PDB file of C-alpha atoms in Angstrom:
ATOM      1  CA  UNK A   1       2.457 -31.774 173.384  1.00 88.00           C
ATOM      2  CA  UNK A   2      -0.994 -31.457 171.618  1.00 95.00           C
ATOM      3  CA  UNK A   3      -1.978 -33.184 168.666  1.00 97.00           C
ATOM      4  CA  UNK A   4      -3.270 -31.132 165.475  1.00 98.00           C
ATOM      5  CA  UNK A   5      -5.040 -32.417 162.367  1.00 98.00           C
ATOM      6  CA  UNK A   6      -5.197 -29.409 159.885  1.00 99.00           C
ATOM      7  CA  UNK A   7      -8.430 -29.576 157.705  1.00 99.00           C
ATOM      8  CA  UNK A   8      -7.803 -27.478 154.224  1.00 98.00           C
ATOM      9  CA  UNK A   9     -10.513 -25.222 152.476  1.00 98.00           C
ATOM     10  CA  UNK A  10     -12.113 -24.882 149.342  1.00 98.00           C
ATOM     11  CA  UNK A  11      -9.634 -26.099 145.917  1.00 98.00           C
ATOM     12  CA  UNK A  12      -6.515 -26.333 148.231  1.00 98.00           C
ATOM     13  CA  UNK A  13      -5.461 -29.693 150.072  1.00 98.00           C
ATOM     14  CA  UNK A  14      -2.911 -30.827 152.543  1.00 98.00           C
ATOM     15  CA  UNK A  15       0.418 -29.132 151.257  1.00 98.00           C
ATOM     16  CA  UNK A  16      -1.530 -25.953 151.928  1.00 98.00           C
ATOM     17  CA  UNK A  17      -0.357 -26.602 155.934  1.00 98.00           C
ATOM     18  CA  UNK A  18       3.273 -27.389 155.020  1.00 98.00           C
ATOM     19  CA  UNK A  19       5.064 -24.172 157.279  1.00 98.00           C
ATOM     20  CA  UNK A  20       2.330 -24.062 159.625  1.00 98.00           C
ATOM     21  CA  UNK A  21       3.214 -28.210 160.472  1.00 98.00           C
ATOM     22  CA  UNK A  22       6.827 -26.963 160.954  1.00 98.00           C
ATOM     23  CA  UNK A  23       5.615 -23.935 162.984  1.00 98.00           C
ATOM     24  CA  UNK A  24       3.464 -26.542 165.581  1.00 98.00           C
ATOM     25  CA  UNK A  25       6.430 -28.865 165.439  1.00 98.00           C
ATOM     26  CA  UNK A  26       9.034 -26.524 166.664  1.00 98.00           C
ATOM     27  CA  UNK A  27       7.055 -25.386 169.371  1.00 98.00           C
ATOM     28  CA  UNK A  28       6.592 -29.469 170.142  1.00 97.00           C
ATOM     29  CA  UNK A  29       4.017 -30.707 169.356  1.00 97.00           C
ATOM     30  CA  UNK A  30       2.326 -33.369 166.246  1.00 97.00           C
ATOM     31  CA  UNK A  31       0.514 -31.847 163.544  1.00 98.00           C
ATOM     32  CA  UNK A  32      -0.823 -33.587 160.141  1.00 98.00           C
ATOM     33  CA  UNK A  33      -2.702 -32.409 157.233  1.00 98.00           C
ATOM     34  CA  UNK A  34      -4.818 -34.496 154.870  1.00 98.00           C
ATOM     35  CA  UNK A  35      -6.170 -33.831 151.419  1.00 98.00           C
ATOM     36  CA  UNK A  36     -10.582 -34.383 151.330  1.00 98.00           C
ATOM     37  CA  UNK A  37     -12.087 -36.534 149.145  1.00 98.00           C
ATOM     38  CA  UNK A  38     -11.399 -35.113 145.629  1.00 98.00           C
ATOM     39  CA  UNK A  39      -8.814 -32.486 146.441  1.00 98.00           C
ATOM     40  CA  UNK A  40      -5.634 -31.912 146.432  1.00 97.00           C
ATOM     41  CA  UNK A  41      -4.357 -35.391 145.723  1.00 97.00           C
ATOM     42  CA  UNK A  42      -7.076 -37.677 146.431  1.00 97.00           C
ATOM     43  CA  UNK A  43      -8.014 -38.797 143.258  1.00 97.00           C
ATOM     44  CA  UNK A  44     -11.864 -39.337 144.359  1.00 98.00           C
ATOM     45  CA  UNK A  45     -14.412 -39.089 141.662  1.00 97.00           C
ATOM     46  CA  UNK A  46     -16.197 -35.367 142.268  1.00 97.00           C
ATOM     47  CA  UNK A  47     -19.845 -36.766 142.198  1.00 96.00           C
ATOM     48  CA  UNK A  48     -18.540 -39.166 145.287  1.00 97.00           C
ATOM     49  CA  UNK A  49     -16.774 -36.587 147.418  1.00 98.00           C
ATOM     50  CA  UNK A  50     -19.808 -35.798 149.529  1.00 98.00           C
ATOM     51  CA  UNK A  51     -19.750 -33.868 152.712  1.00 98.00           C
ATOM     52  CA  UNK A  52     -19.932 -37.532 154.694  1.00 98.00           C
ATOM     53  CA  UNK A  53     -17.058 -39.065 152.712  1.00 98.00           C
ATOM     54  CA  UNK A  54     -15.118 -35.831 153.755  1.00 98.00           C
ATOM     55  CA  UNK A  55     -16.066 -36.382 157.494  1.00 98.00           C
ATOM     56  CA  UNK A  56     -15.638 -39.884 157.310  1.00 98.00           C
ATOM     57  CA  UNK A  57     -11.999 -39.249 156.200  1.00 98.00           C
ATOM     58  CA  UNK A  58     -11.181 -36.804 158.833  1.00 98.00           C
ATOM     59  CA  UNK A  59     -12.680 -39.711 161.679  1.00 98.00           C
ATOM     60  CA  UNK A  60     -10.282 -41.972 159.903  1.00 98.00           C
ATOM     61  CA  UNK A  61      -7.363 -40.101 160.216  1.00 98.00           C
ATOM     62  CA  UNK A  62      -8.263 -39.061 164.217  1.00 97.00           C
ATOM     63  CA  UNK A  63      -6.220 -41.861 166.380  1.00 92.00           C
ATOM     64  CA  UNK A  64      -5.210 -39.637 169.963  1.00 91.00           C
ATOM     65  CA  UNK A  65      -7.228 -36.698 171.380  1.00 95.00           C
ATOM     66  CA  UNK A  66      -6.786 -34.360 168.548  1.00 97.00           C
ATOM     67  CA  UNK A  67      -7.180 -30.403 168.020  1.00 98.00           C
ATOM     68  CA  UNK A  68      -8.996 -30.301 164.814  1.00 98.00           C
ATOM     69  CA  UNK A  69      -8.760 -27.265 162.494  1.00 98.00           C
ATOM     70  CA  UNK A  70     -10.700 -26.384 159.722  1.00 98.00           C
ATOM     71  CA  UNK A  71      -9.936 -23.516 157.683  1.00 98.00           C
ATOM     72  CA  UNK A  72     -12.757 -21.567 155.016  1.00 98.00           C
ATOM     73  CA  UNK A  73     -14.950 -24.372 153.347  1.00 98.00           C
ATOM     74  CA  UNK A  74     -13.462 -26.839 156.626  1.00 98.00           C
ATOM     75  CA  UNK A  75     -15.510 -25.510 158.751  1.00 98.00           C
ATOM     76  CA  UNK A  76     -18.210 -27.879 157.470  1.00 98.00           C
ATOM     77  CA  UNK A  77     -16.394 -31.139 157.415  1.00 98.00           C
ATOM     78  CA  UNK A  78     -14.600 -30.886 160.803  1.00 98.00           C
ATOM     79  CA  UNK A  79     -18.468 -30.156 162.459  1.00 98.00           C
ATOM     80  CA  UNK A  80     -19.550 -32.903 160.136  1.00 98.00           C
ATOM     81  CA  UNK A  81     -17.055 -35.308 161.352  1.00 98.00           C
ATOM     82  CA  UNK A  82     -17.477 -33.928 165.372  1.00 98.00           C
ATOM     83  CA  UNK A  83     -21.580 -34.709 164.308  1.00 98.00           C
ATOM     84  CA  UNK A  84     -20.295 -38.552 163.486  1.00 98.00           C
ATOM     85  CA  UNK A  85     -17.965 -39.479 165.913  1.00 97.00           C
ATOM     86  CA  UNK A  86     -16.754 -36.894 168.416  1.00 97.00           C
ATOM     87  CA  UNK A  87     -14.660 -39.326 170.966  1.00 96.00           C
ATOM     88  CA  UNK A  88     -11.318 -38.235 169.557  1.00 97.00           C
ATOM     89  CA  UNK A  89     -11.930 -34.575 169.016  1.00 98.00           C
ATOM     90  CA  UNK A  90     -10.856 -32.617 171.937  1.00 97.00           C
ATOM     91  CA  UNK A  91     -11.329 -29.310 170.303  1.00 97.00           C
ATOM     92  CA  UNK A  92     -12.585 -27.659 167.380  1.00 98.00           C
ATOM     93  CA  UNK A  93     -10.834 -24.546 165.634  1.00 98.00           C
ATOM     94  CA  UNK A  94     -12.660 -22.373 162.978  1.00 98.00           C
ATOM     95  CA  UNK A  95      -9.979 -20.583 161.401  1.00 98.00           C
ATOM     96  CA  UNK A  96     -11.577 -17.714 159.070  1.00 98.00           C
ATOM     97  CA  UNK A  97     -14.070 -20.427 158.289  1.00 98.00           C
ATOM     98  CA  UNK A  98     -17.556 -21.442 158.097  1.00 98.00           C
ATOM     99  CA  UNK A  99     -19.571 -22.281 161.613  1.00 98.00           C
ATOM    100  CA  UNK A 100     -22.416 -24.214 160.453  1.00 98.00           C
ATOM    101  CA  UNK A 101     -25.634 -23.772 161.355  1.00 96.00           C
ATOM    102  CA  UNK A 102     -28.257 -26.995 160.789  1.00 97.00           C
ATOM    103  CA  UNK A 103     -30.466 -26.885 158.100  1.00 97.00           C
ATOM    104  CA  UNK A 104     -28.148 -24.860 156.077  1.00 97.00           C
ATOM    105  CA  UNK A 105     -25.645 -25.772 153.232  1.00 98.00           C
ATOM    106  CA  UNK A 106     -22.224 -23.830 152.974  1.00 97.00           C
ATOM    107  CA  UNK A 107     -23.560 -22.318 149.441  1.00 96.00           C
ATOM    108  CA  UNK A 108     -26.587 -21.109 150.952  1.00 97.00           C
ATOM    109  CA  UNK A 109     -24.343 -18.917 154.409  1.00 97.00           C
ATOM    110  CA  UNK A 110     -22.054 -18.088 151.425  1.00 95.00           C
ATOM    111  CA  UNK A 111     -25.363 -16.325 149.227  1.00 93.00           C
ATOM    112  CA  UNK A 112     -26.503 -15.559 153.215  1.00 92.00           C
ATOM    113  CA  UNK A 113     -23.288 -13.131 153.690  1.00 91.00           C
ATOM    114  CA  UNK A 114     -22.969  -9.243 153.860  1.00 90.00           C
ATOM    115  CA  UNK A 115     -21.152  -9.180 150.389  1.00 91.00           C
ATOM    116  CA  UNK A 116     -20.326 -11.724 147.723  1.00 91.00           C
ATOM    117  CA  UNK A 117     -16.178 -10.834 147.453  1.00 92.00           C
ATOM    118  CA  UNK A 118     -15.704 -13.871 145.212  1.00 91.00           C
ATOM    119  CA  UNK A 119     -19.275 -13.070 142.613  1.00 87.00           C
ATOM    120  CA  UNK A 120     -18.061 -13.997 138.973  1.00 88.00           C
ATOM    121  CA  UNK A 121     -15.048 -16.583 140.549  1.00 92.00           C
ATOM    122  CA  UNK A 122     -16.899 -19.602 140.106  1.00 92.00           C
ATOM    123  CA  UNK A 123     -16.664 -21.872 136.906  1.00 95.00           C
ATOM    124  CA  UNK A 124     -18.928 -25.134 137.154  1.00 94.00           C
ATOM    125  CA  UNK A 125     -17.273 -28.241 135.198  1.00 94.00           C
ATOM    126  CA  UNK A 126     -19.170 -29.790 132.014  1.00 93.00           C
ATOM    127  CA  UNK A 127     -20.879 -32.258 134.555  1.00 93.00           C
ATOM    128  CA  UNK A 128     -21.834 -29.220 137.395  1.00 95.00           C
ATOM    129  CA  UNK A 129     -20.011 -31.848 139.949  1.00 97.00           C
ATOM    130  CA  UNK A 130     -17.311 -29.592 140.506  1.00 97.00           C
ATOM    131  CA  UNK A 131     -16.072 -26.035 140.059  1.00 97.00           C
ATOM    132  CA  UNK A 132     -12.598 -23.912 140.057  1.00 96.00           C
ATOM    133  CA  UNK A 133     -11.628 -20.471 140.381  1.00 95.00           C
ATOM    134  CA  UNK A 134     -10.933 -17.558 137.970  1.00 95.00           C
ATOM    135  CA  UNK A 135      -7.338 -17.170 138.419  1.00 94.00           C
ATOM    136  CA  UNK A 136      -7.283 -13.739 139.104  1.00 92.00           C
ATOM    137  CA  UNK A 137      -9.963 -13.163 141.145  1.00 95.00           C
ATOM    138  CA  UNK A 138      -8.834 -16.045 143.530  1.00 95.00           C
ATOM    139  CA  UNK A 139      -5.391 -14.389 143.547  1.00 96.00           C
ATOM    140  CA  UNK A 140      -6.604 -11.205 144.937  1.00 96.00           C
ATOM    141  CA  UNK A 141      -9.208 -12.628 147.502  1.00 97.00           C
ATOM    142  CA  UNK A 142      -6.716 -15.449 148.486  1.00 98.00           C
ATOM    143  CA  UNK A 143      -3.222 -14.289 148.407  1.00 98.00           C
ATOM    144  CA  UNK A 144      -3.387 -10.248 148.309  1.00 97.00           C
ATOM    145  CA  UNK A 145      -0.988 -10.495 151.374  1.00 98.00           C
ATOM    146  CA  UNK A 146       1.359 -13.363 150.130  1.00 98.00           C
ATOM    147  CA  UNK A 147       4.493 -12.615 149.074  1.00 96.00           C
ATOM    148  CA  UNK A 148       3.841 -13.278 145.183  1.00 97.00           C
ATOM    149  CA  UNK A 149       6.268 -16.622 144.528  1.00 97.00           C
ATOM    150  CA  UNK A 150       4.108 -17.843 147.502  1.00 97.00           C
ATOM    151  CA  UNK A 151       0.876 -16.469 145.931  1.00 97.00           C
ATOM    152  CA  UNK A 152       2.039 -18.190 142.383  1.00 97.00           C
ATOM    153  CA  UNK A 153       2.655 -21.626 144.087  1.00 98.00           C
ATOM    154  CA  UNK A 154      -0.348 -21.464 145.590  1.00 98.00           C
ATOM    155  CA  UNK A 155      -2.392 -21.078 142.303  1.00 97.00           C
ATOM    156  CA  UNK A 156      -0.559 -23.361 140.749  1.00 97.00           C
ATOM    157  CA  UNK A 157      -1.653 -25.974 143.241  1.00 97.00           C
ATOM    158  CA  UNK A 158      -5.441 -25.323 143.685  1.00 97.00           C
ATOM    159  CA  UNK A 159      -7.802 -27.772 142.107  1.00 97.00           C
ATOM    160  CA  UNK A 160     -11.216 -28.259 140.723  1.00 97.00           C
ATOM    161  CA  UNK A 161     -13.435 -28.415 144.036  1.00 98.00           C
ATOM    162  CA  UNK A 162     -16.577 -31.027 143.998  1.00 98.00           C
ATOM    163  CA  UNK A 163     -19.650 -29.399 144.761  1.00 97.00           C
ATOM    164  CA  UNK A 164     -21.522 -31.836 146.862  1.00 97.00           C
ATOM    165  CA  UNK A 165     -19.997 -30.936 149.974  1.00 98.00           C
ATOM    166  CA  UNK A 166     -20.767 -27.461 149.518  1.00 97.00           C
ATOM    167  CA  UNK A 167     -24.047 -27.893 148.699  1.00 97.00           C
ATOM    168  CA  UNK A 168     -25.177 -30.302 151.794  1.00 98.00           C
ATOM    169  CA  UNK A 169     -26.436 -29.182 154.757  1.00 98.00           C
ATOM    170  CA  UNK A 170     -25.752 -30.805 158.233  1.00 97.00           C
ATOM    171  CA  UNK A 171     -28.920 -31.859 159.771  1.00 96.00           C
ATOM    172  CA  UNK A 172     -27.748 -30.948 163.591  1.00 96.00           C
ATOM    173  CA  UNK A 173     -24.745 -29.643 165.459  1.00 97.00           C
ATOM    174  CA  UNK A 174     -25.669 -30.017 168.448  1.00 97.00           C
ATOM    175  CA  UNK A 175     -22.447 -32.791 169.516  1.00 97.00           C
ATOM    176  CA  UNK A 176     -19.984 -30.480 167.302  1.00 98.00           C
ATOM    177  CA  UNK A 177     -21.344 -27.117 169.584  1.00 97.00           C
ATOM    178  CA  UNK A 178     -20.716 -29.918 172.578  1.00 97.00           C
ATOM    179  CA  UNK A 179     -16.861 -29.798 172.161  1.00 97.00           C
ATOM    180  CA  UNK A 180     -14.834 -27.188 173.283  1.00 97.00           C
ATOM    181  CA  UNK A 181     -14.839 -24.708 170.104  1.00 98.00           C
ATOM    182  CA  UNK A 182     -12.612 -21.406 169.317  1.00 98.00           C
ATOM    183  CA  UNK A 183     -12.707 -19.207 166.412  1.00 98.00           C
ATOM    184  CA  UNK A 184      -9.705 -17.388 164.561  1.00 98.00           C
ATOM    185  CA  UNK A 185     -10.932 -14.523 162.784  1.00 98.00           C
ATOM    186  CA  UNK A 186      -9.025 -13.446 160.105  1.00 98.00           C
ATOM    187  CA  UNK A 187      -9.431  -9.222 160.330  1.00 98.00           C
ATOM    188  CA  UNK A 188      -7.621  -8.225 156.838  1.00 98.00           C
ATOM    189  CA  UNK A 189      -9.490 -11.391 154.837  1.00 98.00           C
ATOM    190  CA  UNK A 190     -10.808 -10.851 151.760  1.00 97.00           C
ATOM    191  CA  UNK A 191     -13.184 -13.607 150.905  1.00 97.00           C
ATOM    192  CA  UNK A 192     -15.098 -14.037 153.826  1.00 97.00           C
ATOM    193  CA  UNK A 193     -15.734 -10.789 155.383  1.00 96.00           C
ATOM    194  CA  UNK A 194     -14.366 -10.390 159.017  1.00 97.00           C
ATOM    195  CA  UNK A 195     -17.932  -8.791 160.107  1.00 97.00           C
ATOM    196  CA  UNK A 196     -19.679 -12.224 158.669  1.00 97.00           C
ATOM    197  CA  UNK A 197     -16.504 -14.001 160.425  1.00 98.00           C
ATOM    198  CA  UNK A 198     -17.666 -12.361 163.967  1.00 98.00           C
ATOM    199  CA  UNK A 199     -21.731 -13.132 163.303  1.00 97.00           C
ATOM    200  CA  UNK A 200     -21.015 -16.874 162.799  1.00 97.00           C
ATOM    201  CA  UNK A 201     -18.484 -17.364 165.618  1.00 98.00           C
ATOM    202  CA  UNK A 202     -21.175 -15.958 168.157  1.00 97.00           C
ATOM    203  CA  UNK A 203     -21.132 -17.789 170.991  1.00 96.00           C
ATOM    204  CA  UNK A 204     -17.525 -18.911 170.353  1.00 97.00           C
ATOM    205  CA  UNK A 205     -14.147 -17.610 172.123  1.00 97.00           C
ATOM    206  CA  UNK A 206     -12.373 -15.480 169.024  1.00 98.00           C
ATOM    207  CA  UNK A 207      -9.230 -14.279 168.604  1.00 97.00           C
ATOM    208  CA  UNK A 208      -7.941 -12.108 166.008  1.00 98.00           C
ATOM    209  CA  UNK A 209      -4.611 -12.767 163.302  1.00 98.00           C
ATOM    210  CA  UNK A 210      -4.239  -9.314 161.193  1.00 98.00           C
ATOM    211  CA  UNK A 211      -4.267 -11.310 157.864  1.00 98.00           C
ATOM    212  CA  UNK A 212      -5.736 -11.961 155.117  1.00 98.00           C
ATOM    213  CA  UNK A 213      -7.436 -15.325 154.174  1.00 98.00           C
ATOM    214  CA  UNK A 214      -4.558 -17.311 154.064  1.00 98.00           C
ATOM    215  CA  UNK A 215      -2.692 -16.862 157.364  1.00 98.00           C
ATOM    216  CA  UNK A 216      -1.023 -20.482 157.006  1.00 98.00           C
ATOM    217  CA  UNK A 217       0.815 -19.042 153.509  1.00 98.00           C
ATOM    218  CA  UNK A 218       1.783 -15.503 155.462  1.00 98.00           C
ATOM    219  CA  UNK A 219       2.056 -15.973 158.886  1.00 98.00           C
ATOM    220  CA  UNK A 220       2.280 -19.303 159.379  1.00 98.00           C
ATOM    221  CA  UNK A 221       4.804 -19.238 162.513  1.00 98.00           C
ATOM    222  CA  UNK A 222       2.583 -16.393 164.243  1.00 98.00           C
ATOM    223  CA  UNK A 223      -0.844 -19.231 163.326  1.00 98.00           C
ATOM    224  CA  UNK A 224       1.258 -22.216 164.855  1.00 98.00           C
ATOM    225  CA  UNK A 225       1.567 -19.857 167.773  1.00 98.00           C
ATOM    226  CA  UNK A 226      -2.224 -19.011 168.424  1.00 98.00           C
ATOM    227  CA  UNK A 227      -3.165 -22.851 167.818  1.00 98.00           C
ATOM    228  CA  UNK A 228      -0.705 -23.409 170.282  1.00 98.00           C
ATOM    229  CA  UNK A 229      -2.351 -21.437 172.807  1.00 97.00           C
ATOM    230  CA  UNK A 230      -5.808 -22.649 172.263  1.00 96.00           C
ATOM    231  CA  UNK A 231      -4.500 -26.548 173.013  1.00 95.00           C
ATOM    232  CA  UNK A 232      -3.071 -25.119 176.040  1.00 94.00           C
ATOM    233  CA  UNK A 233      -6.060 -23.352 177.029  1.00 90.00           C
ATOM    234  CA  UNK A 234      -8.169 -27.076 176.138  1.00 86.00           C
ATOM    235  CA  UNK A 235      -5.571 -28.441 178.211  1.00 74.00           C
ATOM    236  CA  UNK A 236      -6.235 -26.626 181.368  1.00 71.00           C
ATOM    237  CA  UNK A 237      -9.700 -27.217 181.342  1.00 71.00           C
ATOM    238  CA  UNK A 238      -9.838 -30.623 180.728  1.00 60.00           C
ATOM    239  CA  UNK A 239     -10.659 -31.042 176.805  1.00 54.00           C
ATOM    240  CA  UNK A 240      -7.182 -32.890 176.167  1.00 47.00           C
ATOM    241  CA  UNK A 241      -5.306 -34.933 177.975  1.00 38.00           C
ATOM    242  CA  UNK A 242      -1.377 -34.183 177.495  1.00 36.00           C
TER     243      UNK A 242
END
């Protein structure tokens, strides 16, 4: 049995994970989601959901050896919480997500990319603390492969994103690229574009799930399955203790 903590992406938050818990559960082993600072339904003021309050929640929720996932946007706070305290991580998972690179914020490797699939998406708050999504744009670049009640529960459920974290860069990786790391690349994803997937996982083990952006909405059985794999494979060489 390996131990999962699922870290969400931008505007979505911990019911996002709901199958793909089941999925890791049935094939034995504990898995937990939790919503970041500001999202989902942490009730955080926007202005004080910073990338550090989002790593500090994720250390706070670590308590065994834990396989920590972060999917889009959660790439940044799972590095950011393997940059502040790495003793409980035993592995980190970039699943169609963001590999940070020091020095640079998540906005800037978004504006850095080959193409800009979600231009004209983006609608700042009166305050600029926090933005959300054209509807239809995010349905399309989200949920093109959902089947649509899925796709309309998951719109239904997105909320206003705070900006900070997105706008912060890390100031080193170097303990994060320390821990044993693997990369899912989404190859049908259509918000961050599977060739800009394979340039920031270089240097990472990759596998491939033939979905779009939201593989924990479509295929959330066949997901549970290849997170399964890579805690056995962090198992056999030492990175978790069973």
């Amino acid at each position: 049995m390996s131990d999962f903590l699922l870290i969400h992406g931008t505007a979505h938050g911990a019911w996002c994970w709901d199958a793909t818990i089941r999925a890791l559960e049935a094939l034995g082993h504990r898995a937990r989601a939790i919503d970041l600072p500001g999202c989902g339904d942490d009730t955080t003021p926007a202005p004080l959901a910073t990338l550090d309050a989002c790593a500090t929640a994720i250390v706070q929720a670590l308590d065994l050896p834990t396989v920590l996932v972060g999917h889009s946007a959660g790439g940044f706070p799972i590095t950011a919480a393997a940059e502040k305290d790495p003793t409980r991580i035993a592995a980190l998972v970039y699943l169609c997500a963001y590999v940070p690179q020091a020095g640079q914020s998540l906005a800037q490797m978004r504006r850095d990319g080959p193409s800009q699939p979600l231009a004209r998406s983006f609608r700042l708050n009166a305050d600029r603390t926090a933005f959300t999504f054209d509807p239809a744009i995010a349905a399309d670049r989200f949920y093109h492969d959902c089947p649509p009640h899925i796709a309309a529960m998951a719109l239904s459920r997105l909320t206003p994103q705070p900006l900070a974290p997105q706008e912060t860069a890390l100031p080193a990786t170097a303990r994060a690229k320390r821990l044993p790391r693997h990369y899912i690349r989404c190859t049908a994803d259509r918000t961050i574009p599977p060739a800009y997937q394979t340039a920031m996982a270089a240097g990472i083990p990759v596998t491939d799930l033939p979905t779009g952006h939201s593989p924990f909405l479509v295929a959330p059985e066949a997901l549970a399955q290849r997170l399964s794999e890579i805690a056995a494979l962090t198992l056999s060489t030492g990175g978790l203790t069973d």
